[in-house]
Short mmCIF file of C-alpha atoms and ligand atoms in Angstrom, two decimals:
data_model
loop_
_atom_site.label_atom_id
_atom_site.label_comp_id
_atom_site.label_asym_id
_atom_site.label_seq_id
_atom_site.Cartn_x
_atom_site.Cartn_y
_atom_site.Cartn_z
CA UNK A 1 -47.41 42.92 -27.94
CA UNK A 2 -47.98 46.49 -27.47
CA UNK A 3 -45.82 48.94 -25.25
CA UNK A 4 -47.73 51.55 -22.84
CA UNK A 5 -46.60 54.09 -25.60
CA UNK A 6 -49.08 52.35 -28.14
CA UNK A 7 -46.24 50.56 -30.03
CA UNK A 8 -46.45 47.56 -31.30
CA UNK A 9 -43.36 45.41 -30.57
CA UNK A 10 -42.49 43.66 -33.97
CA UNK A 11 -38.75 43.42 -34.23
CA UNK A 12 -36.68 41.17 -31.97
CA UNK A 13 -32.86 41.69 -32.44
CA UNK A 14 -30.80 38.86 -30.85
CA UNK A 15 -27.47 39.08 -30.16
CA UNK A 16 -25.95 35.43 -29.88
CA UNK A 17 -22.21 35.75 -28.80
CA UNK A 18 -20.61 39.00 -27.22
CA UNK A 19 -17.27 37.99 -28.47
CA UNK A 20 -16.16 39.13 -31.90
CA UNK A 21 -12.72 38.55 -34.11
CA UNK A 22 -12.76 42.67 -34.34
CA UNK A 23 -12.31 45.18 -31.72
CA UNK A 24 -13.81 48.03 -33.15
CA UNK A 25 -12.41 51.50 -31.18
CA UNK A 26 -15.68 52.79 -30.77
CA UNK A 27 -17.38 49.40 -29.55
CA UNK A 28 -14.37 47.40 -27.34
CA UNK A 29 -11.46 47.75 -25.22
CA UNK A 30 -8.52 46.02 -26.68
CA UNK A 31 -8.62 43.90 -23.50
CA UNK A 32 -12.24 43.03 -23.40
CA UNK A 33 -13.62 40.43 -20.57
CA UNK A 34 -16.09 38.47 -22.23
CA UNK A 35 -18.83 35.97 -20.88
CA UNK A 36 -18.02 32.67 -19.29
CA UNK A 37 -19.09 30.13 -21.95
CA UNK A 38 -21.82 28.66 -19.08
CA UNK A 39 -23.42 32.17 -18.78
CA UNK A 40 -24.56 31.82 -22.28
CA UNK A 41 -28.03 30.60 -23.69
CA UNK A 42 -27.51 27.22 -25.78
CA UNK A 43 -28.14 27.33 -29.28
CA UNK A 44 -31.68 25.48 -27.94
CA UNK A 45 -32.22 27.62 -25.22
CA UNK A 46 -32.10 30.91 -27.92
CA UNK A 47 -34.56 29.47 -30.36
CA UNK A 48 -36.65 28.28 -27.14
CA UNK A 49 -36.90 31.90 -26.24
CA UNK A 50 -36.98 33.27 -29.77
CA UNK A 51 -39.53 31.23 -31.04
CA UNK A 52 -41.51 32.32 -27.64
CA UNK A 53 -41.57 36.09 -29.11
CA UNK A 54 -42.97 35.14 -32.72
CA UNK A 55 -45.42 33.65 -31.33
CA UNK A 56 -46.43 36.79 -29.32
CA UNK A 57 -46.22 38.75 -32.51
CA UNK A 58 -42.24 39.45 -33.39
CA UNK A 59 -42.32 39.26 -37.47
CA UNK A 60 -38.77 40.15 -38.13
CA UNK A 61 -35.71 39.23 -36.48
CA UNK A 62 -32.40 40.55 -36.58
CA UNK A 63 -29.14 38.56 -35.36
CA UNK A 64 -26.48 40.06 -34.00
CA UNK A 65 -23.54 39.96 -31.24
CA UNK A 66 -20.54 40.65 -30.52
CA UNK A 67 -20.35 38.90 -34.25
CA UNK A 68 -22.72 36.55 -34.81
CA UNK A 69 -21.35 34.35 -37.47
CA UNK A 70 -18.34 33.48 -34.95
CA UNK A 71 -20.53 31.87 -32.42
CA UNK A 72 -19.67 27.88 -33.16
CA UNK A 73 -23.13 25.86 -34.75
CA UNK A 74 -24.52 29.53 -35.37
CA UNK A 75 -26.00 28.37 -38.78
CA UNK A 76 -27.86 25.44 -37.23
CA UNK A 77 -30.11 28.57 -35.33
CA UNK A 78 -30.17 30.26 -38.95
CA UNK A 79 -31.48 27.37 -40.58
CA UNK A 80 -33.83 26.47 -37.70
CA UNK A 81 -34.98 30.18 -37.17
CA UNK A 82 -35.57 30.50 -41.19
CA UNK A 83 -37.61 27.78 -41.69
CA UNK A 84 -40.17 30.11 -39.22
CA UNK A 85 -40.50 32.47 -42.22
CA UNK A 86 -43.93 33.51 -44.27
CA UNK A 87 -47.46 31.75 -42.81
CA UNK A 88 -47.12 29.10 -40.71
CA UNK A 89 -49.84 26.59 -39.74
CA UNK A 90 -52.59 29.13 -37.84
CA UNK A 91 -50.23 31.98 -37.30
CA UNK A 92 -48.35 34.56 -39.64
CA UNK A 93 -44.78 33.56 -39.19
CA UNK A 94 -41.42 35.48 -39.81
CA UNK A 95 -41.64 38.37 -42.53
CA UNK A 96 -38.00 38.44 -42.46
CA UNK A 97 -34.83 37.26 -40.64
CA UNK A 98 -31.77 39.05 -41.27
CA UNK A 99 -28.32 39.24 -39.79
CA UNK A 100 -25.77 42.36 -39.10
CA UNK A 101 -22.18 41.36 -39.50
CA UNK A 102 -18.28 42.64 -39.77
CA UNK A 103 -18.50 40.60 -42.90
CA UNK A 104 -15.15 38.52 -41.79
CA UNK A 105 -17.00 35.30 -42.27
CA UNK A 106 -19.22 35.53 -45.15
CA UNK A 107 -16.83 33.95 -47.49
CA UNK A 108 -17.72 30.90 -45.59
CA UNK A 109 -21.71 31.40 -44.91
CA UNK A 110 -22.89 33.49 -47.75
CA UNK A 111 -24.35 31.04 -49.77
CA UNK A 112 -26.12 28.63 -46.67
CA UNK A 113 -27.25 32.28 -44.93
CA UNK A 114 -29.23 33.21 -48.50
CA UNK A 115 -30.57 28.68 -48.58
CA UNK A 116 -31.65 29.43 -45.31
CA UNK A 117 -34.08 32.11 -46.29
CA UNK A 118 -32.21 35.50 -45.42
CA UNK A 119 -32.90 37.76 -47.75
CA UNK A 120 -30.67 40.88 -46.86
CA UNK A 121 -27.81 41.30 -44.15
CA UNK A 122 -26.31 44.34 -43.04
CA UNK A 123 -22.25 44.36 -43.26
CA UNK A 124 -20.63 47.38 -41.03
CA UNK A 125 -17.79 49.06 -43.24
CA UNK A 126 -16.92 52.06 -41.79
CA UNK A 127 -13.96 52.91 -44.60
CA UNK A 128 -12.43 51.07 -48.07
CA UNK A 129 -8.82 52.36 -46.88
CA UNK A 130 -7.22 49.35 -45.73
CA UNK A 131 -5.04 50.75 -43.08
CA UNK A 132 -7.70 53.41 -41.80
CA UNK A 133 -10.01 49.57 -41.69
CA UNK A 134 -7.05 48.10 -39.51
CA UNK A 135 -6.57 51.19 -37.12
CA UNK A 136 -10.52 51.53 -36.52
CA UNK A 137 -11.24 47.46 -35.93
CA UNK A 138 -7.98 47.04 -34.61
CA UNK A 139 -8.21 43.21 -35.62
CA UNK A 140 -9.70 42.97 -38.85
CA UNK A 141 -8.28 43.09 -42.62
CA UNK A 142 -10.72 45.26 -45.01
CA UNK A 143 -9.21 42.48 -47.73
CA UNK A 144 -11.18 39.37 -46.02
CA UNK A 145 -14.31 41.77 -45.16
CA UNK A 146 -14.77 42.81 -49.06
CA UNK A 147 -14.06 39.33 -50.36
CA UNK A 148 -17.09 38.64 -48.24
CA UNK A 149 -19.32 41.34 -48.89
CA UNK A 150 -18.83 40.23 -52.68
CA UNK A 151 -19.44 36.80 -51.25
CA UNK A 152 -22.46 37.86 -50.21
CA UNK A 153 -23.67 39.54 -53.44
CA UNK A 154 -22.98 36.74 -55.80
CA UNK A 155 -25.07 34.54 -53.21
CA UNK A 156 -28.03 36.98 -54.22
CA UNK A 157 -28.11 38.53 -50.47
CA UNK A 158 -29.12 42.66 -50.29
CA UNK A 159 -26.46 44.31 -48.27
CA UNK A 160 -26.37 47.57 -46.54
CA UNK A 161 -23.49 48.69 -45.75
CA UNK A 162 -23.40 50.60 -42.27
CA UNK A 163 -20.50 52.31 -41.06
CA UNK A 164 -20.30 54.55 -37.99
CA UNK A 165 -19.54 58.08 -38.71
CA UNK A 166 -16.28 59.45 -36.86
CA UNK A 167 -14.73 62.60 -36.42
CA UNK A 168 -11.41 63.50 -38.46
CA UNK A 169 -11.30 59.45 -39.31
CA UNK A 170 -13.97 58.50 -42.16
CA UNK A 171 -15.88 61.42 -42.61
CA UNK A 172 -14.13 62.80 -45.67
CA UNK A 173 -14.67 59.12 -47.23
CA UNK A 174 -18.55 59.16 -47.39
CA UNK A 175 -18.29 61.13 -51.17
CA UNK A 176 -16.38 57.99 -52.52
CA UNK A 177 -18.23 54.99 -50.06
CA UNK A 178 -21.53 56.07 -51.45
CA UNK A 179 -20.18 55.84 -54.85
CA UNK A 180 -18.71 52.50 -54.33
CA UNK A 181 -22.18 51.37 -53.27
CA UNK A 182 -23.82 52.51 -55.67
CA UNK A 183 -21.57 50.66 -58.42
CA UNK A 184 -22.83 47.64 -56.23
CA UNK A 185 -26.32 48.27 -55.89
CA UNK A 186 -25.74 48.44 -51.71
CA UNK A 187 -27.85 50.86 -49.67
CA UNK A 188 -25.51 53.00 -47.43
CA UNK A 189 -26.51 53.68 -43.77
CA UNK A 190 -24.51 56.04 -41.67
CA UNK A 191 -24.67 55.86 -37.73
CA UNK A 192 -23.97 58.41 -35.09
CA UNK A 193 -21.80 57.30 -32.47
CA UNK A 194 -23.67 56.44 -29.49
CA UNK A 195 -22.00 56.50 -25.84
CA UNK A 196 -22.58 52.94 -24.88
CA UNK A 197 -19.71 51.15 -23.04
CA UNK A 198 -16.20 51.84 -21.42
CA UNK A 199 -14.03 52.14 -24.38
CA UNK A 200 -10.42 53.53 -24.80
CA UNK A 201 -10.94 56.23 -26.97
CA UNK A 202 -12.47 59.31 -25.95
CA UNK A 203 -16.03 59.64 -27.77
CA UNK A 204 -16.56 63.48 -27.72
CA UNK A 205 -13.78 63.37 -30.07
CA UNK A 206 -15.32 60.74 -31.97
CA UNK A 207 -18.83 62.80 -32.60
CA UNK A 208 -19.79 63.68 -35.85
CA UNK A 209 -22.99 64.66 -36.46
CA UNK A 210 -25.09 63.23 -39.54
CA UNK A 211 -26.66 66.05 -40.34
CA UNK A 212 -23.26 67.71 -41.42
CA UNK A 213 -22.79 64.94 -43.41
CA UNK A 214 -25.93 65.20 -45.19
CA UNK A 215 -25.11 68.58 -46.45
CA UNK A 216 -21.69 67.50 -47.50
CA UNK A 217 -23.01 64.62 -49.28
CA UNK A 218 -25.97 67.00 -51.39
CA UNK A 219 -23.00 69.36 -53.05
CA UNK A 220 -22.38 65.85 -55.16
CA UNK A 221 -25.09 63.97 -55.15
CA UNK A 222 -29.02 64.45 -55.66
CA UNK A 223 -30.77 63.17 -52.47
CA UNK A 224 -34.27 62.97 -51.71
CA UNK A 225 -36.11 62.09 -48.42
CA UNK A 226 -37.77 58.75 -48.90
CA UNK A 227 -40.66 56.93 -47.60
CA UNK A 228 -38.42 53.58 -47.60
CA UNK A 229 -38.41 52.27 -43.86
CA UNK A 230 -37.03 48.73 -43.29
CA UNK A 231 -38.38 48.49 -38.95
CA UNK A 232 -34.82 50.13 -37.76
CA UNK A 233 -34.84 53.49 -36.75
CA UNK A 234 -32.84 54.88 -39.97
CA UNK A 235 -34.40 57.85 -42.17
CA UNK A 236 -33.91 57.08 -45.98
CA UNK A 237 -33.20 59.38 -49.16
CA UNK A 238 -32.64 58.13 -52.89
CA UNK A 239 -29.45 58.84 -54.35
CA UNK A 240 -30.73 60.06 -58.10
CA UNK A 241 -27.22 59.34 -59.48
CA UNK A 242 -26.93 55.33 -58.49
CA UNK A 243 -30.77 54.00 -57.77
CA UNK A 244 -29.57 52.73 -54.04
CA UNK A 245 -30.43 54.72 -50.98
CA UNK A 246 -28.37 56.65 -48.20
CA UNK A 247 -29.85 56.36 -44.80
CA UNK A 248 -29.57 57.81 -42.00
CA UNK A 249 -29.14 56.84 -37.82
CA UNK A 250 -29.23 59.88 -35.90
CA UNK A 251 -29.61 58.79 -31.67
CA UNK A 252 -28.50 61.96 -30.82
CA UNK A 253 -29.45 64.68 -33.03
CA UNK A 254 -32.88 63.03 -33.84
CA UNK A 255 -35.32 61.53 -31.26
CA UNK A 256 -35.35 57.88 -32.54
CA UNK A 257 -37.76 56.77 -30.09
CA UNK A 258 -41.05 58.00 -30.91
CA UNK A 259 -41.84 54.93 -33.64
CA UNK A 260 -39.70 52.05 -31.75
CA UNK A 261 -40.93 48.76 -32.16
CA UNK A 262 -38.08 46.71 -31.22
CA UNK A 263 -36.59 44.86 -27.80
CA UNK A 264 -33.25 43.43 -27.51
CA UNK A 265 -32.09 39.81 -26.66
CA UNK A 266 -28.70 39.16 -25.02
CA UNK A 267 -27.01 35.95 -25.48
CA UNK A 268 -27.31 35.34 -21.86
CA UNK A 269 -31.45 35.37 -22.25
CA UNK A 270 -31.75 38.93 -21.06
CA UNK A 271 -34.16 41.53 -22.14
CA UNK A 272 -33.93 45.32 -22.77
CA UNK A 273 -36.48 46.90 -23.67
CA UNK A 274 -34.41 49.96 -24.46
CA UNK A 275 -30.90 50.16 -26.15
CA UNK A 276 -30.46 53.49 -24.25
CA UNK A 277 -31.31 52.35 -20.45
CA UNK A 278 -30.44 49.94 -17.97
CA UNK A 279 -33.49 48.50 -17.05
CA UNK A 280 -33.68 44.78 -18.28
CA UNK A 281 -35.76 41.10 -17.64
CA UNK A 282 -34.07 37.84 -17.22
CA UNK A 283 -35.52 35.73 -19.26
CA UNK A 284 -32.93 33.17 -18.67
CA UNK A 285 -34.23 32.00 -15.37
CA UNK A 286 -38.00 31.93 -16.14
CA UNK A 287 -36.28 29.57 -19.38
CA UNK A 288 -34.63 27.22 -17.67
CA UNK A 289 -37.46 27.37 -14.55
CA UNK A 290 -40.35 26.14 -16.42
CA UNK A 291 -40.32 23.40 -19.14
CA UNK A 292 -42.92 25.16 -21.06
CA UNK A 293 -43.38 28.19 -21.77
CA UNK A 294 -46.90 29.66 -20.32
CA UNK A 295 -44.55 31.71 -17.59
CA UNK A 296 -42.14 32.69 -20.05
CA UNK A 297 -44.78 34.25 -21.81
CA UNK A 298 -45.79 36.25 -19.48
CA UNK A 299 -42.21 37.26 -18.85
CA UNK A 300 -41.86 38.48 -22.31
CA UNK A 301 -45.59 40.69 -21.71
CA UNK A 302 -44.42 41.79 -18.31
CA UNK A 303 -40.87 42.76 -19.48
CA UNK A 304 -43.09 44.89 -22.68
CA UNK A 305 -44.96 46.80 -20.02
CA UNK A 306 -42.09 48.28 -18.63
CA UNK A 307 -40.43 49.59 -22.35
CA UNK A 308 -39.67 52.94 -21.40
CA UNK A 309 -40.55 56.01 -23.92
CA UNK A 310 -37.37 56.41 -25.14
CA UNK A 311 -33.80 56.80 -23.68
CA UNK A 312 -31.51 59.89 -22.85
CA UNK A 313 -28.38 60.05 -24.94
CA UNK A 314 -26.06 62.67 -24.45
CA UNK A 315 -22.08 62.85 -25.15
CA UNK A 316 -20.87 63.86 -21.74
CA UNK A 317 -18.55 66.43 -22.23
CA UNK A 318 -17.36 66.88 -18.72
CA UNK A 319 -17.93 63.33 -17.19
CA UNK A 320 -16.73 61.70 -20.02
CA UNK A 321 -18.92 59.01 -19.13
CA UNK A 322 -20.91 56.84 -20.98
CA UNK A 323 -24.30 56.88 -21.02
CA UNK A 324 -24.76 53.50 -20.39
CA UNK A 325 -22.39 50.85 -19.44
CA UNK A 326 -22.44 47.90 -21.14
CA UNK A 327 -21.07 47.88 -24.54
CA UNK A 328 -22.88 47.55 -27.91
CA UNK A 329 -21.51 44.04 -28.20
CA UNK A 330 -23.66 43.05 -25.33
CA UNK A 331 -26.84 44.42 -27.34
CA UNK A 332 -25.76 44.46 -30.54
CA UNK A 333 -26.69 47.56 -31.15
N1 LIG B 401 -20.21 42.58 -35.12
C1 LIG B 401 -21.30 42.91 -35.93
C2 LIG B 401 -21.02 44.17 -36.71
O1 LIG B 401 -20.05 44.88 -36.41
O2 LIG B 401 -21.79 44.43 -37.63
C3 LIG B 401 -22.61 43.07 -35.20
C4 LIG B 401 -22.59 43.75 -33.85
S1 LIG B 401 -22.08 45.44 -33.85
C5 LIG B 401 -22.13 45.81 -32.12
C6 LIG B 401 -23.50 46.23 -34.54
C7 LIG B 401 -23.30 47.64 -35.02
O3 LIG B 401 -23.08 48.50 -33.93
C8 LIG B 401 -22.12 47.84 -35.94
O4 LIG B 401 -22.57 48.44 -37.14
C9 LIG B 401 -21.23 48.79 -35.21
O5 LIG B 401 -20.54 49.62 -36.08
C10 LIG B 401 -22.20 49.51 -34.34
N2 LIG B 401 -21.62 50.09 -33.13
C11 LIG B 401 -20.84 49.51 -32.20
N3 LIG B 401 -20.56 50.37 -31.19
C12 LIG B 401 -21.17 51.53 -31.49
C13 LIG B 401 -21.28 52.81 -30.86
N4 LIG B 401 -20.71 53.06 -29.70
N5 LIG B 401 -22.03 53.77 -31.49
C14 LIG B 401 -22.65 53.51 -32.67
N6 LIG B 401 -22.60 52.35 -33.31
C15 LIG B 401 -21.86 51.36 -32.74
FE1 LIG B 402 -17.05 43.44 -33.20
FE2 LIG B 402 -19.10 44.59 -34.41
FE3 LIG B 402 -18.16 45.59 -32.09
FE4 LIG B 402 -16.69 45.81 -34.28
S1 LIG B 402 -18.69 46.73 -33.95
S2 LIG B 402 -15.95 45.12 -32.27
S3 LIG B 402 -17.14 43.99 -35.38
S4 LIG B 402 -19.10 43.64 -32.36
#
């Protein structure tokens, strides 16, 4: 599948619940409506339309939500989904299938998420204060969340460890979260807040840009830009001091578009093509039209021939407006 841009689309990210145990401040409302239950794709119906994509030349999938390991039978699509990775009979099959997570359930699915061929997962930790973890997800206890993370390690899982940089909240922390990584062996990622999404908070108060960071982060440690790239739109250095690597998600002071290769699958079967616009393809309908899946098919192509070039981010200082509505738990970011 290639865009009109010349991109190749290789990465599917699939988010397969919008609801979530958390309610992060920069990602929910406290009071969040959330899909009826008969909106959403089955379990089938997601590996029906996933499947559909690899076939058209997706090699790496990325699960998401909402949370995804919340979403009831969730590892049955895991296992199903994994068994599509390396060559399969006359076509390449998966490179990779990975998962991003709060980490609140990996006590439980560590070990059956690393049998079921994933290979790294991506855990968002945006402090190791345990009342700075409760005010930010409003919900969740850092306690369970590390217990899992460590879960994850001893099941032989890589973990990055994202966390969303904010304003006067975390970013004095980034000194001692790379550290703690780096005893680990984790890969840090920080991520610019994007303006996706009523929320309650205000999010030009919320901005912090990376590149800021950066330059606090070189007075203590030796960084330097690397050539890593792992499909997501992150820019890598190596920390000298611990081996592991620091990346970097800048939407708004860095045009991430230019190299996209990815599309986005909601749990209710729709497409975008962009995180950053509205436009989108239901996929659901064409699904549960046709009981095979030449038209969907040519959904999926049609829906690729419409990825715009890239979206149009800004923090709206007077509106105070987000740039797009729906919230990153629809996408998964
Ligand atoms: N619940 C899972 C989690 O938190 O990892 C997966 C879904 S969550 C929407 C995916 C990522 O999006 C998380 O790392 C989260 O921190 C990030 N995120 C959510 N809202 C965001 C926003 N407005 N700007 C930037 N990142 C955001
Ligand atoms: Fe839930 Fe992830 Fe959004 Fe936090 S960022 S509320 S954990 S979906």
């Amino acid at each position: 599948m290639i865009d009109p841009f010349g991109r190749a689309i290789t990465y599917l990210r699939v988010s397969v619940t919008d609801r979530c145990d958390f309610r992060c401040v920069y990602c929910m409302a406290e009071d969040m409506n959330f899909l009826p239950k008969a909106d959403l794709l089955t379990l089938e119906e997601l590996e029906r339309l996933t499947l559909a994509f690899v076939r058209l030349g997706v090699r790496k999938l990325r699960l998401t939500g909402g949370e995804p390991l919340v979403r009831r039978g969730v590892m049955a699509l895991v296992n199903r989904l994994g068994r599509q990775i390396g060559p399969q009979p006359g076509k390449p099959g998966l490179d990779e299938l990975t998962l991003t997570t709060n980490g609140s359930q990996l006590t439980r699915f560590a070990d059956e998420l690393a049998a079921s061929g994933v290979k790294r997962i991506n855990v968002s930790l945006d402090t190791l204060e345990a009342e700075k973890f409760a005010t930010i997800t409003r919900w969740g206890r850092l306690p369970q969340v590390l217990e899992g993370v460590m879960a994850a390690k001893a099941a032989g899982l890589a973990v990055k460890i994202n966390a969303v940089a904010l304003k006067d909240v975390n970013e004095h922390e980034f000194d001692r979260m790379l550290g703690w990584c780096g005893e680990h062996g984790f890969d840090l990622c920080l991520i610019e807040t994007m303006p996706l999404g009523e929320i309650d908070a205000d999010r030009t108060e919320q901005y912090l840009p990376l590149s800021l960071v950066r330059e606090r982060l070189a007075r203590h440690w030796t960084l330097s830009a690397s050539d890593y790239a792992t499909g997501g739109p992150a820019r890598y250095y190596d920390v000298a001091e611990t081996g592991t690597r620091l990346g970097l998600i800048t939407p708004l002071t860095h045009n991430f578009c230019e190299g996209c290769n990815r599309v986005r699958l909601t749990c209710t079967g729709t497409l975008y093509m962009c995180l950053g616009q509205e436009d989108a393809a239901d996929l659901r309908a064409v699904l549960r039209a046709h009981s095979d899946d030449v038209a969907l098919e040519a959904a999926i192509r049609a829906a690729i021939a419409r990825k715009p070039k890239g979206h149009d981010f800004v923090i709206d200082r007077a509106g105070r407006k987000p740039a797009v509505a729906r919230h990153m738990s629809v996408t998964g970011g």
